[in-house]
């Protein structure tokens, strides 16, 4: 049960970091890590946010039992 909560926090933090990198790439107009399109940062961050939501829902499901 604690693992779901920890995974949700880690996924959320990773998503925020990826979004910050996307904003930096957008503002500085440079290719960070060889990624040419800023949209790729936000698509990846979206996946981590969905993973965080899934982990929180699983945590709530385990807690209710």
N, CA, C and O atoms as a MOPAC input file, in Angstrom:
PM7 MOZYME 1SCF
protein

 N      0.82800 1    -1.18300 1     0.00000 1
 C      0.00000 1     0.00000 1     0.00000 1
 C      0.87500 1     1.25100 1     0.00000 1
 O      0.58300 1     2.21300 1    -0.71000 1
 N      1.93800 1     1.24200 1     0.78600 1
 C      2.84200 1     2.38000 1     0.79400 1
 C      3.55700 1     2.52900 1    -0.54200 1
 O      3.93400 1     3.63000 1    -0.94300 1
 N      3.73700 1     1.40400 1    -1.22000 1
 C      4.42600 1     1.42600 1    -2.50900 1
 C      3.63500 1     2.23300 1    -3.54000 1
 O      4.23000 1     2.95500 1    -4.34100 1
 N      2.30800 1     2.12200 1    -3.53200 1
 C      1.48000 1     2.89500 1    -4.46100 1
 C      1.61400 1     4.39000 1    -4.19000 1
 O      1.71200 1     5.19500 1    -5.11600 1
 N      1.61700 1     4.74500 1    -2.91200 1
 C      1.73000 1     6.15700 1    -2.55100 1
 C      3.09900 1     6.70400 1    -2.94700 1
 O      3.19900 1     7.81600 1    -3.46500 1
 N      4.14100 1     5.93300 1    -2.70700 1
 C      5.49000 1     6.35000 1    -3.08500 1
 C      5.62200 1     6.46400 1    -4.60200 1
 O      6.22100 1     7.41400 1    -5.10700 1
 N      5.06600 1     5.49900 1    -5.32400 1
 C      5.12200 1     5.53800 1    -6.79000 1
 C      4.36300 1     6.74400 1    -7.33300 1
 O      4.78300 1     7.34300 1    -8.32300 1
 N      3.26300 1     7.10000 1    -6.70200 1
 C      2.49900 1     8.27200 1    -7.13900 1
 C      3.30800 1     9.54700 1    -6.94600 1
 O      3.34000 1    10.39900 1    -7.83300 1
 N      3.96500 1     9.68700 1    -5.79400 1
 C      4.79100 1    10.86700 1    -5.54800 1
 C      5.95400 1    10.94600 1    -6.52500 1
 O      6.23200 1    12.00900 1    -7.08000 1
 N      6.62800 1     9.83300 1    -6.73400 1
 C      7.77600 1     9.81800 1    -7.64700 1
 C      7.33200 1    10.14800 1    -9.06700 1
 O      7.98900 1    10.93300 1    -9.75100 1
 N      6.23800 1     9.56600 1    -9.51300 1
 C      5.73100 1     9.83700 1   -10.86400 1
 C      5.33600 1    11.30000 1   -11.02300 1
 O      5.61500 1    11.91500 1   -12.05200 1
 N      4.69800 1    11.84600 1   -10.02200 1
 C      4.31000 1    13.25800 1   -10.07600 1
 C      5.50300 1    14.18600 1   -10.11900 1
 O      5.50800 1    15.16100 1   -10.86900 1
 N      6.52100 1    13.88900 1    -9.31600 1
 C      7.72700 1    14.71700 1    -9.29900 1
 C      8.46300 1    14.62200 1   -10.62900 1
 O      8.93300 1    15.63400 1   -11.14900 1
 N      8.56800 1    13.42200 1   -11.18100 1
 C      9.22400 1    13.25000 1   -12.48300 1
 C      8.46700 1    14.02900 1   -13.55700 1
 O      9.08500 1    14.65800 1   -14.41600 1
 N      7.14400 1    13.99100 1   -13.51400 1
 C      6.33900 1    14.72200 1   -14.50100 1
 C      6.57000 1    16.22500 1   -14.39800 1
 O      6.68600 1    16.90700 1   -15.41600 1
 N      6.63800 1    16.74200 1   -13.17700 1
 C      6.87800 1    18.17500 1   -12.99200 1
 C      8.26000 1    18.55700 1   -13.50800 1
 O      8.41000 1    19.59100 1   -14.16000 1
 N      9.26700 1    17.74000 1   -13.22600 1
 C     10.62300 1    18.01800 1   -13.70800 1
 C     10.66100 1    18.01300 1   -15.23700 1
 O     11.29400 1    18.87700 1   -15.84300 1
 N      9.99300 1    17.05400 1   -15.85400 1
 C      9.96000 1    16.99000 1   -17.32000 1
 C      9.25500 1    18.21900 1   -17.89200 1
 O      9.68300 1    18.75500 1   -18.91500 1
 N      8.17700 1    18.67000 1   -17.24100 1
 C      7.49300 1    19.86600 1   -17.72500 1
 C      8.36500 1    21.10200 1   -17.57700 1
 O      8.35900 1    21.96600 1   -18.45300 1
 N      9.11100 1    21.20300 1   -16.49000 1
 C     10.02900 1    22.33200 1   -16.31000 1
 C     11.09600 1    22.32000 1   -17.39200 1
 O     11.43600 1    23.37000 1   -17.93900 1
 N     11.62900 1    21.14300 1   -17.70700 1
 C     12.60500 1    21.04600 1   -18.79200 1
 C     11.98800 1    21.46100 1   -20.12500 1
 O     12.65700 1    22.08800 1   -20.94600 1
 N     10.73500 1    21.12200 1   -20.34500 1
 C     10.04000 1    21.53300 1   -21.56200 1
 C      9.88400 1    23.04200 1   -21.64900 1
 O     10.07200 1    23.62800 1   -22.71500 1
 N      9.53800 1    23.67900 1   -20.51900 1
 C      9.42900 1    25.13700 1   -20.50800 1
 C     10.78600 1    25.79200 1   -20.75100 1
 O     10.87600 1    26.78500 1   -21.47200 1
 N     11.83300 1    25.24300 1   -20.15400 1
 C     13.17800 1    25.78500 1   -20.36800 1
 C     13.57300 1    25.66200 1   -21.83400 1
 O     14.13500 1    26.59600 1   -22.40600 1
 N     13.28500 1    24.52000 1   -22.44000 1
 C     13.60200 1    24.32900 1   -23.86000 1
 C     12.79700 1    25.28900 1   -24.72800 1
 O     13.30300 1    25.79400 1   -25.73000 1
 N     11.55100 1    25.54000 1   -24.34900 1
 C     10.70800 1    26.45200 1   -25.11600 1
 C     11.21000 1    27.89000 1   -25.01400 1
 O     11.27200 1    28.60300 1   -26.01600 1
 N     11.56600 1    28.31100 1   -23.80700 1
 C     12.01200 1    29.68600 1   -23.59300 1
 C     13.39800 1    29.92500 1   -24.18700 1
 O     13.62900 1    30.94700 1   -24.83300 1
 N     14.31800 1    28.98700 1   -23.97200 1
 C     15.69500 1    29.17700 1   -24.44300 1
 C     15.86900 1    28.83700 1   -25.91900 1
 O     16.89500 1    29.16600 1   -26.51500 1
 N     14.87100 1    28.17900 1   -26.51300 1
 C     14.90600 1    27.79500 1   -27.92900 1
 C     16.12900 1    26.93400 1   -28.25600 1
 O     16.73100 1    27.07900 1   -29.32000 1
 N     16.48700 1    26.03900 1   -27.33400 1
 C     17.60700 1    25.12400 1   -27.53900 1
 C     17.11500 1    23.68900 1   -27.40700 1
 O     16.09700 1    23.41900 1   -26.76800 1
 N     17.84900 1    22.78700 1   -28.01700 1
 C     17.51700 1    21.36600 1   -27.93600 1
 C     18.18300 1    20.76500 1   -26.70700 1
 O     19.38400 1    20.49300 1   -26.71600 1
 N     17.41400 1    20.56100 1   -25.66400 1
 C     17.93600 1    19.90000 1   -24.47500 1
 C     17.91200 1    18.39800 1   -24.71000 1
 O     16.89500 1    17.85800 1   -25.14500 1
 N     18.98800 1    17.73500 1   -24.43600 1
 C     19.09900 1    16.28000 1   -24.57300 1
 C     18.82600 1    15.80300 1   -25.99700 1
 O     18.47900 1    14.63900 1   -26.20100 1
 N     18.97700 1    16.68200 1   -26.97700 1
 C     18.76300 1    16.30000 1   -28.36900 1
 C     17.30400 1    16.17600 1   -28.76800 1
 O     17.00200 1    15.64000 1   -29.83400 1
 N     16.39700 1    16.65800 1   -27.93900 1
 C     14.96300 1    16.59800 1   -28.24200 1
 C     14.59100 1    17.86400 1   -29.00000 1
 O     14.76000 1    18.97000 1   -28.48700 1
 N     14.08800 1    17.70700 1   -30.21000 1
 C     13.84400 1    18.85600 1   -31.08800 1
 C     12.51200 1    19.55100 1   -30.84400 1
 O     12.41200 1    20.76300 1   -31.03500 1
 N     11.50600 1    18.82600 1   -30.43600 1
 C     10.16900 1    19.40800 1   -30.30100 1
 C      9.76600 1    19.43100 1   -28.83100 1
 O      9.84900 1    18.42000 1   -28.13400 1
 N      9.32800 1    20.60100 1   -28.37200 1
 C      8.94600 1    20.75900 1   -26.97000 1
 C      7.72600 1    19.92600 1   -26.61300 1
 O      7.54000 1    19.57600 1   -25.44700 1
 N      6.90300 1    19.60500 1   -27.58300 1
 C      5.69500 1    18.81100 1   -27.30900 1
 C      6.04700 1    17.43800 1   -26.75200 1
 O      5.26400 1    16.86200 1   -25.99600 1
 N      7.20000 1    16.91000 1   -27.10900 1
 C      7.60300 1    15.59600 1   -26.59900 1
 C      7.75700 1    15.60200 1   -25.08300 1
 O      7.47900 1    14.59500 1   -24.43000 1
 N      8.19800 1    16.72800 1   -24.51300 1
 C      8.29900 1    16.82400 1   -23.05500 1
 C      6.92000 1    16.69600 1   -22.41900 1
 O      6.74900 1    15.97800 1   -21.43300 1
 N      5.94400 1    17.38800 1   -22.98100 1
 C      4.62300 1    17.42800 1   -22.37300 1
 C      3.85700 1    16.12600 1   -22.58300 1
 O      3.04800 1    15.74600 1   -21.73600 1
 N      4.09700 1    15.44700 1   -23.68200 1
 C      3.48600 1    14.13300 1   -23.89800 1
 C      4.02100 1    13.13400 1   -22.87200 1
 O      3.26300 1    12.34000 1   -22.31500 1
 N      5.32300 1    13.17900 1   -22.62900 1
 C      5.92700 1    12.28900 1   -21.63300 1
 C      5.44400 1    12.63600 1   -20.23100 1
 O      5.13900 1    11.74100 1   -19.44300 1
 N      5.37100 1    13.92600 1   -19.91200 1
 C      4.89500 1    14.34500 1   -18.59500 1
 C      3.45300 1    13.90600 1   -18.38200 1
 O      3.08100 1    13.52000 1   -17.27400 1
 N      2.64400 1    13.96100 1   -19.42300 1
 C      1.25800 1    13.51700 1   -19.33400 1
 C      1.18500 1    12.04600 1   -18.92200 1
 O      0.34100 1    11.66600 1   -18.11100 1
 N      2.06000 1    11.23100 1   -19.47700 1
 C      2.07500 1     9.80800 1   -19.12800 1
 C      2.42700 1     9.60400 1   -17.66300 1
 O      1.84100 1     8.75200 1   -16.99500 1
 N      3.38300 1    10.38200 1   -17.15700 1
 C      3.74600 1    10.25400 1   -15.74700 1
 C      2.62500 1    10.75100 1   -14.83600 1
 O      2.40400 1    10.18100 1   -13.76800 1
 N      1.91200 1    11.81000 1   -15.24400 1
 C      0.76900 1    12.26200 1   -14.45500 1
 C     -0.32100 1    11.19600 1   -14.40500 1
 O     -0.91800 1    10.96500 1   -13.35400 1
 N     -0.58100 1    10.55000 1   -15.53500 1
 C     -1.57500 1     9.47500 1   -15.54800 1
 C     -1.14400 1     8.30800 1   -14.66900 1
 O     -1.97600 1     7.69500 1   -14.00000 1
 N      0.14700 1     7.99700 1   -14.66400 1
 C      0.65800 1     6.94400 1   -13.79200 1
 C      0.48300 1     7.32800 1   -12.32600 1
 O      0.13400 1     6.48300 1   -11.50200 1
 N      0.72100 1     8.59400 1   -11.99600 1
 C      0.53300 1     9.05500 1   -10.62100 1
 C     -0.93100 1     8.94400 1   -10.20600 1
 O     -1.22700 1     8.52200 1    -9.08700 1
 N     -1.84100 1     9.31600 1   -11.09100 1
 C     -3.27300 1     9.20200 1   -10.78800 1
 C     -3.66500 1     7.74300 1   -10.59100 1
 O     -4.41400 1     7.41900 1    -9.67000 1
 N     -3.16300 1     6.86700 1   -11.45200 1
 C     -3.44500 1     5.44000 1   -11.32500 1
 C     -2.94200 1     4.89900 1    -9.98600 1
 O     -3.63900 1     4.12400 1    -9.33100 1
 N     -1.74900 1     5.29900 1    -9.58100 1
 C     -1.20300 1     4.83100 1    -8.30000 1
 C     -2.03000 1     5.34200 1    -7.12900 1
 O     -2.25400 1     4.61100 1    -6.16400 1
 N     -2.48600 1     6.59000 1    -7.20500 1
 C     -3.32600 1     7.11100 1    -6.12800 1
 C     -4.66800 1     6.38300 1    -6.05700 1
 O     -5.16800 1     6.11100 1    -4.96600 1
 N     -5.24800 1     6.06900 1    -7.20600 1
 C     -6.50300 1     5.31500 1    -7.20800 1
 C     -6.30000 1     3.90500 1    -6.65900 1
 O     -7.15100 1     3.39500 1    -5.93000 1
 N     -5.18400 1     3.27600 1    -7.00500 1
 C     -4.88900 1     1.94400 1    -6.47100 1
 C     -4.67400 1     2.01400 1    -4.96100 1
 O     -5.10400 1     1.12300 1    -4.22800 1
 N     -4.01400 1     3.06600 1    -4.50000 1
 C     -3.79700 1     3.25700 1    -3.06200 1
 C     -5.13300 1     3.41100 1    -2.33900 1
 O     -5.34300 1     2.81900 1    -1.28100 1
 N     -6.03500 1     4.20900 1    -2.91200 1
 C     -7.35200 1     4.38500 1    -2.30100 1
 C     -8.13200 1     3.07500 1    -2.28900 1
 O     -8.83700 1     2.78000 1    -1.32500 1
 N     -8.00800 1     2.29100 1    -3.35700 1
 C     -8.69000 1     1.00100 1    -3.42200 1
 C     -8.17700 1     0.02700 1    -2.38200 1
 O     -8.96000 1    -0.71000 1    -1.78300 1
 N     -6.87000 1     0.01500 1    -2.15900 1
 C     -6.29500 1    -0.87800 1    -1.14500 1
 C     -6.63800 1    -0.40300 1     0.25600 1
 O     -6.81500 1    -1.21400 1     1.16500 1
 N     -6.73200 1     0.90600 1     0.43300 1
 C     -7.02100 1     1.46200 1     1.75000 1
 C     -8.46400 1     1.18300 1     2.16600 1
 O     -8.74800 1     1.00200 1     3.35000 1
 N     -9.36700 1     1.14800 1     1.19900 1
 C    -10.78500 1     0.92200 1     1.50400 1
 C    -11.08300 1    -0.51900 1     1.89600 1
 O    -12.10200 1    -0.77600 1     2.53600 1
 N    -10.22800 1    -1.45800 1     1.53400 1
 C    -10.48500 1    -2.87200 1     1.84800 1
 C    -10.23900 1    -3.18500 1     3.28900 1
 O    -10.41000 1    -4.32900 1     3.71000 1

